[in-house]
Structures are given as C-alpha cells and as structure tokens.
Coordinates of C-alpha atoms in Angstrom, one line a residue:
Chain A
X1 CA -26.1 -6.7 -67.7
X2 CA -23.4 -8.5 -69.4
X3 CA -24.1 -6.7 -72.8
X4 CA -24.6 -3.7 -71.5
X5 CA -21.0 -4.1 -70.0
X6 CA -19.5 -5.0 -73.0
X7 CA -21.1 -2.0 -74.8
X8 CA -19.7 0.2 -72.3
X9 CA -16.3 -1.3 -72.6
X10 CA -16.1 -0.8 -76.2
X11 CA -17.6 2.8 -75.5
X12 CA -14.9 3.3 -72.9
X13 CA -12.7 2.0 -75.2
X14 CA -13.5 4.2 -78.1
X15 CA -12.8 7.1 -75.3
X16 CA -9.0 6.1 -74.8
X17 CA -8.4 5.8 -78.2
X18 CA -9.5 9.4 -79.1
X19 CA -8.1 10.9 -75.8
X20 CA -5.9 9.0 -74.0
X21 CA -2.9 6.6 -75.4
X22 CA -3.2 4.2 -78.0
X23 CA -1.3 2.0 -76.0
X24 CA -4.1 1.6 -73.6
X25 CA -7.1 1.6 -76.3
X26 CA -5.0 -1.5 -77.9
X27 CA -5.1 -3.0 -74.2
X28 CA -8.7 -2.5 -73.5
X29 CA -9.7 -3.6 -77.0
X30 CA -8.1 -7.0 -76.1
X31 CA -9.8 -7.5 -72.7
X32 CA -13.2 -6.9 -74.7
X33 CA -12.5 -9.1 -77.1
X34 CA -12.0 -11.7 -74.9
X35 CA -15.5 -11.1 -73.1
X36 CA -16.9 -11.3 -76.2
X37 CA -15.6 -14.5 -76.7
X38 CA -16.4 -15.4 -72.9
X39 CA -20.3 -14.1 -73.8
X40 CA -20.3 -15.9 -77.2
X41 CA -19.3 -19.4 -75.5
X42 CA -22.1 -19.1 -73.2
X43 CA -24.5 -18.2 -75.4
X44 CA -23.7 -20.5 -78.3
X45 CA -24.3 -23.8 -76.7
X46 CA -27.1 -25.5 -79.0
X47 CA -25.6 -28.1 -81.4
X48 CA -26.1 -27.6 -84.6
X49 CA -27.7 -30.8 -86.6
X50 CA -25.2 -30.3 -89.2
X51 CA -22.1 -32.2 -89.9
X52 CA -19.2 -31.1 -92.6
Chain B
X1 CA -3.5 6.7 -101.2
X2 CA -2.3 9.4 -99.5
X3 CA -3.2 10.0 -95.2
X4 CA -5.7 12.3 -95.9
X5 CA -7.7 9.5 -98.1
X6 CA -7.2 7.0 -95.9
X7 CA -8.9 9.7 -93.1
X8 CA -11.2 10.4 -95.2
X9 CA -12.1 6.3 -96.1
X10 CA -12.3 5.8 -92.3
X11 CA -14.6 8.3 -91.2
X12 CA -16.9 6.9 -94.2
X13 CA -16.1 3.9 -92.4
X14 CA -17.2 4.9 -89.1
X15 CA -20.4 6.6 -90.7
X16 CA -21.4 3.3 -92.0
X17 CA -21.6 1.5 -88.9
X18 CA -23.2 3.9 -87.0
X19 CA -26.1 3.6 -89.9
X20 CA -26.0 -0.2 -89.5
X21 CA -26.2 0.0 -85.8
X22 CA -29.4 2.7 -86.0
X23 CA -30.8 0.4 -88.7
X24 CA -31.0 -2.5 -86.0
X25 CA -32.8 0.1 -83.6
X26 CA -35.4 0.5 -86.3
X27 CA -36.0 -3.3 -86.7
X28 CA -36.2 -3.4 -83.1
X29 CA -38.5 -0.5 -81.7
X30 CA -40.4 0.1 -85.0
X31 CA -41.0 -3.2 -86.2
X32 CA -41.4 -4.9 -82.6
X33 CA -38.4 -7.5 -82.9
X34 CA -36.5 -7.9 -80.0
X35 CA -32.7 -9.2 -81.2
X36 CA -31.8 -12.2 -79.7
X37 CA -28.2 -12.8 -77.7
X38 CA -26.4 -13.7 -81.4
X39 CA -27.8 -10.7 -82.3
X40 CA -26.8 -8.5 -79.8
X41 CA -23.5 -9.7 -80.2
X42 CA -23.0 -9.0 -83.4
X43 CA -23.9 -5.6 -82.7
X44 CA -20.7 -5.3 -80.3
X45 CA -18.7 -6.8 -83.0
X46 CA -19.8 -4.4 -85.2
X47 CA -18.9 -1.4 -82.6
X48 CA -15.6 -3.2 -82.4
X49 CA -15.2 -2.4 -85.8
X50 CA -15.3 1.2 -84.9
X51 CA -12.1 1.4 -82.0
X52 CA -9.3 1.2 -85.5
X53 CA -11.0 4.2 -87.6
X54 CA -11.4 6.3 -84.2
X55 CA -7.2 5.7 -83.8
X56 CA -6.4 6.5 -87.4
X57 CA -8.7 9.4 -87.1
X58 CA -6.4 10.5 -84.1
X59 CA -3.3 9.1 -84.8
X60 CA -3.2 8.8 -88.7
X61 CA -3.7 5.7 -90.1
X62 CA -1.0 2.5 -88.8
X63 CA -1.5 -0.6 -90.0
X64 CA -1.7 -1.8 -86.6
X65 CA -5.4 0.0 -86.4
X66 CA -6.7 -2.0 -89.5
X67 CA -5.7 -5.1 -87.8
X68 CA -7.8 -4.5 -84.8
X69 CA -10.6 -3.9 -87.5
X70 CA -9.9 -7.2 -88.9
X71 CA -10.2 -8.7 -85.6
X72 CA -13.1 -7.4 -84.8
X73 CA -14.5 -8.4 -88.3
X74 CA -13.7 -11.8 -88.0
X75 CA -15.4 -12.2 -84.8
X76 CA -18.2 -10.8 -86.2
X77 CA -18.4 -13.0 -89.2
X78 CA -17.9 -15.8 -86.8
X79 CA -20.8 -15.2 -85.0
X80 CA -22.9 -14.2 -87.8
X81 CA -22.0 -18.0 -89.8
X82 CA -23.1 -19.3 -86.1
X83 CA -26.8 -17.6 -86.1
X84 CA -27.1 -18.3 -90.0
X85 CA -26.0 -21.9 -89.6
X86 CA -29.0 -22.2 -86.7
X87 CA -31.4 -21.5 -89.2
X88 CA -30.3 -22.9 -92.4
X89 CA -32.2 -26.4 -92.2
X90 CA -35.0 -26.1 -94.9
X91 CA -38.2 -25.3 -93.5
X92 CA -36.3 -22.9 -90.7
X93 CA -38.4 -19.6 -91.3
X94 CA -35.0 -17.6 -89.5
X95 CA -35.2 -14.9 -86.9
X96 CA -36.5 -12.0 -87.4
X97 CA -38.2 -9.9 -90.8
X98 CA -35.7 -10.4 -93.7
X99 CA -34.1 -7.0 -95.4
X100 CA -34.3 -7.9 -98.9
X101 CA -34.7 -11.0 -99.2
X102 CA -32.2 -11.5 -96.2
X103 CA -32.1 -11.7 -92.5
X104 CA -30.0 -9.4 -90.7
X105 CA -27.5 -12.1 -89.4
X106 CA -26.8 -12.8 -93.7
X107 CA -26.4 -9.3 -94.1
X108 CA -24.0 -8.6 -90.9
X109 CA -22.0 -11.6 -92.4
X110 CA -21.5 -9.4 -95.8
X111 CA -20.6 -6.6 -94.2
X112 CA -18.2 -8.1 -91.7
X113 CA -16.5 -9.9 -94.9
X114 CA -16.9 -6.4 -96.9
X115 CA -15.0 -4.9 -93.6
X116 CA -12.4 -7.3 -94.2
X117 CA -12.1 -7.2 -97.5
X118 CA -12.2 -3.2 -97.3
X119 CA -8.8 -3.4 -94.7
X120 CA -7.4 -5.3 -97.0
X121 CA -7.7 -3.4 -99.9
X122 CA -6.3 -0.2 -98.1
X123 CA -3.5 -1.8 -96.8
X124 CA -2.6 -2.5 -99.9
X125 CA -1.5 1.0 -100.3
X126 CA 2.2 1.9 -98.3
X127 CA 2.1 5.8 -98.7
X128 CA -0.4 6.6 -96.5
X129 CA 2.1 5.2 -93.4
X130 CA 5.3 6.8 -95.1
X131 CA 4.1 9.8 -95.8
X132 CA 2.3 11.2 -92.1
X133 CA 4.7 13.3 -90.4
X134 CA 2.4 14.7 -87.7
X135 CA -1.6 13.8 -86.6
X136 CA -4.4 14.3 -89.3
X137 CA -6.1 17.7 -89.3
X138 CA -9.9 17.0 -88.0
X139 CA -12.8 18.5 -89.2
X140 CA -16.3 18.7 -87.9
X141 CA -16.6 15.8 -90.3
X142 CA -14.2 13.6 -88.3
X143 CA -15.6 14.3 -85.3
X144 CA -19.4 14.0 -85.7
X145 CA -18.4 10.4 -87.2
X146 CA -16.6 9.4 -83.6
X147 CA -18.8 11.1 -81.6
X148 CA -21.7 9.9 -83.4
X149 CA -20.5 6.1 -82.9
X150 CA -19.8 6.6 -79.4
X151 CA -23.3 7.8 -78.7
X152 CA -24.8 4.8 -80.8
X153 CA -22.4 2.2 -78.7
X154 CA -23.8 3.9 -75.2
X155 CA -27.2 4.0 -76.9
X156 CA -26.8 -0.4 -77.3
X157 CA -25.5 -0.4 -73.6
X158 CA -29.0 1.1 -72.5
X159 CA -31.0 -0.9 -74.6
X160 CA -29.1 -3.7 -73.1
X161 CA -29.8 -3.0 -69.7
X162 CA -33.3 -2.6 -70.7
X163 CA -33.4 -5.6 -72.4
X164 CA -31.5 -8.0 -70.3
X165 CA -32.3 -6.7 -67.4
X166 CA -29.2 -7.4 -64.2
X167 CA -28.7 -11.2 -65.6
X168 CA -27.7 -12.7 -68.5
X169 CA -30.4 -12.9 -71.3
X170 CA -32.4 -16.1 -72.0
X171 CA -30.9 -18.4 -74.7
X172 CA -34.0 -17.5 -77.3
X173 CA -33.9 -13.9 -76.3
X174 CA -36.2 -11.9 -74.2
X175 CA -39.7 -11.8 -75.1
X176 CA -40.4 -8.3 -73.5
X177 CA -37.7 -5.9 -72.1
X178 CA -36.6 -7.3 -68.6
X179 CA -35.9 -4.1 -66.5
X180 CA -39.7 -2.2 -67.9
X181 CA -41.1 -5.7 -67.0
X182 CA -39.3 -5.4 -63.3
X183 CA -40.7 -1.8 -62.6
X184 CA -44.2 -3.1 -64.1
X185 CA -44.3 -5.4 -61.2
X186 CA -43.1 -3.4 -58.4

C-alpha cells in the first residue's frame, strides 16, 4: 500500500506539473521525496558485512 | 543549445524512462521475478526522474527542473549502491536474472549516474534559459512522452497494490502477489 502511494504521489505529481503551477509540483515533489526516504529507512535495515 | 533542443533532449528523456520502467514489467510478468522492496524503490526514483522533463516540457526548460532531476537521480543511485552492496560478497548469486552480464540494480545505478551526468552536461549550455520568451510549442511528440510516463507510473501503483497487498511488503519481497493471494482465499 505504501508503494502504491508513493506511485500515485509522483503520478499526481506529474499531473500538477503539466496542469496546474509549478510552484505546487516543486512542493509535492519534496513531500515524495521525503516518503521515499521514510520507505527506504524502513526497508533498508540489514547490515551490511562490509566495512570501508 | 537552443529551448527547442533542450525540449526535444527532455522528451527523449522522458521516453527513456518509460522504456526502463516497461523493461522491469517484462522481467517481472514474463520472466516470473517479483522485484523486491529496493527494487520497487528504485522504480519510483526512476519516475521521479520524470516530474523535471514534464516542467520543462510545460514551462521551458529552468535550471531549477534539472535540479529536481538530479535529486531524484541521486536518490536513486543511493539506493541502487544499497541493493548492489547486499549482494557483492563473493559467492552472492544477486537478485534476480542478470541483463548482460548485470543485474538490474547495476544497471539502474548507470543510468541514475548517466541521468546525472546527462543534467549536467545540459546545464552547461546558458541559451536555452536566455533565450525562451514564452512556453514551448508541444507536439503529439511531447505529449505522448508525458502521457506515456504518467500511465507507466499509475501502471507501478497497481502492480503495487497487487503486490504488496494493504501492508508494507516483506523485507525479502513477496513471494506471490499479496492482494490475488487474498481474493484466492476468500
């Protein structure tokens, strides 16, 4: 459900930007971005048996 | 470079991740492999490529919309290093069939680093901000490449949803789709 969210807030996204203000796509953009970072975080939680 | 090219370079643009995005639909329902949570993220990253090309298809190209594309880029790079790093330990097999010698997590990270690379390179040219006095003329061109993109993006919601089901997915990824497996059972 969460994916499909995000999907449809890029989708949505794309929408504003090619009909309604940039200002807004910009906004929108941002506020995905950050669940994408939100969904990455929970998703990402193995450690990796690496060290640099 | 003038507006027009840089139009022109973005639709391309937008063409190209639309053919990445139905490429990962092929891998998926014709060869069986079901992509995993890194993998489904880095196909949002890769429609978040798409949201600066649509605005400089609109708008004309600002370099404001190639920095949203480098954002998005970036993220998707990041994840892409995260899923190659889980499987670079010798003996790892990786996820998924590779393309080429590669899996498609090495090849997102190329083209997410080609995206950047590609922003760059544009920007690099100033008269295609000086020069736009009013919004691009748009073709059927143009608009097949955002309207194409927009229907791949809702196309990955679905498949989502199917996938997923109303939670969030497992950490290895589903082994059959969620919601089919739901409606199986009722």
């Amino acid at each position: 459900m969460f994916f499909a969210g995000l999907f449809s807030l890029f989708a949505v996204t794309m929408l504003v930007a090619w009909f309604g203000k940039p200002r807004v796509a910009f906004v929108l953009f941002a506020l995905a971005m950050v669940l994408t970072g939100a969904l990455y975080l929970h998703h990402a939680t193995t450690i990796l048996p690496l060290s640099f | 470079m003038t507006p027009r090219v840089a139009v022109l370079l973005n639709t391309i643009g937008l063409y190209a991740i639309s053919v990445i995005l139905l490429e990962a639909f092929y891998f998926q329902f014709v060869l069986q492999e079901l992509p995993c949570p890194l993998c489904l993220l880095q196909r949002v990253a890769f429609t978040a490529l798409a949201v600066g090309p649509i605005l400089t298809l609109r708008y004309g190209p600002q370099p404001s919309h190639y920095g949203l594309t480098i954002i998005a880029a970036l993220a998707g790079a990041g994840i892409a290093c995260r899923q190659i790093l889980l499987h670079i330990e010798p003996g790892n097999s990786g996820f998924g069939s590779p393309i080429l010698g590669l899996h498609f997590y090495s090849w997102a990270f190329i083209c997410f680093v080609i995206a950047i690379a590609a922003c760059a390179a544009v920007l690099l040219f100033n008269k295609q901000f000086s020069e736009q006095t009013q919004p691009p003329s748009i073709g059927l061109f143009e608009r097949t490449a955002v309207w194409l993109i927009i229907a791949v993006t809702l196309l990955n919601a679905a498949n989502a949803l199917t996938e997923c089901g109303f939670d969030f997915c497992p950490p290895g990824g589903p082994a059959d789709y969620e919601l089919l497996d739901r409606s199986n059972a009722i």
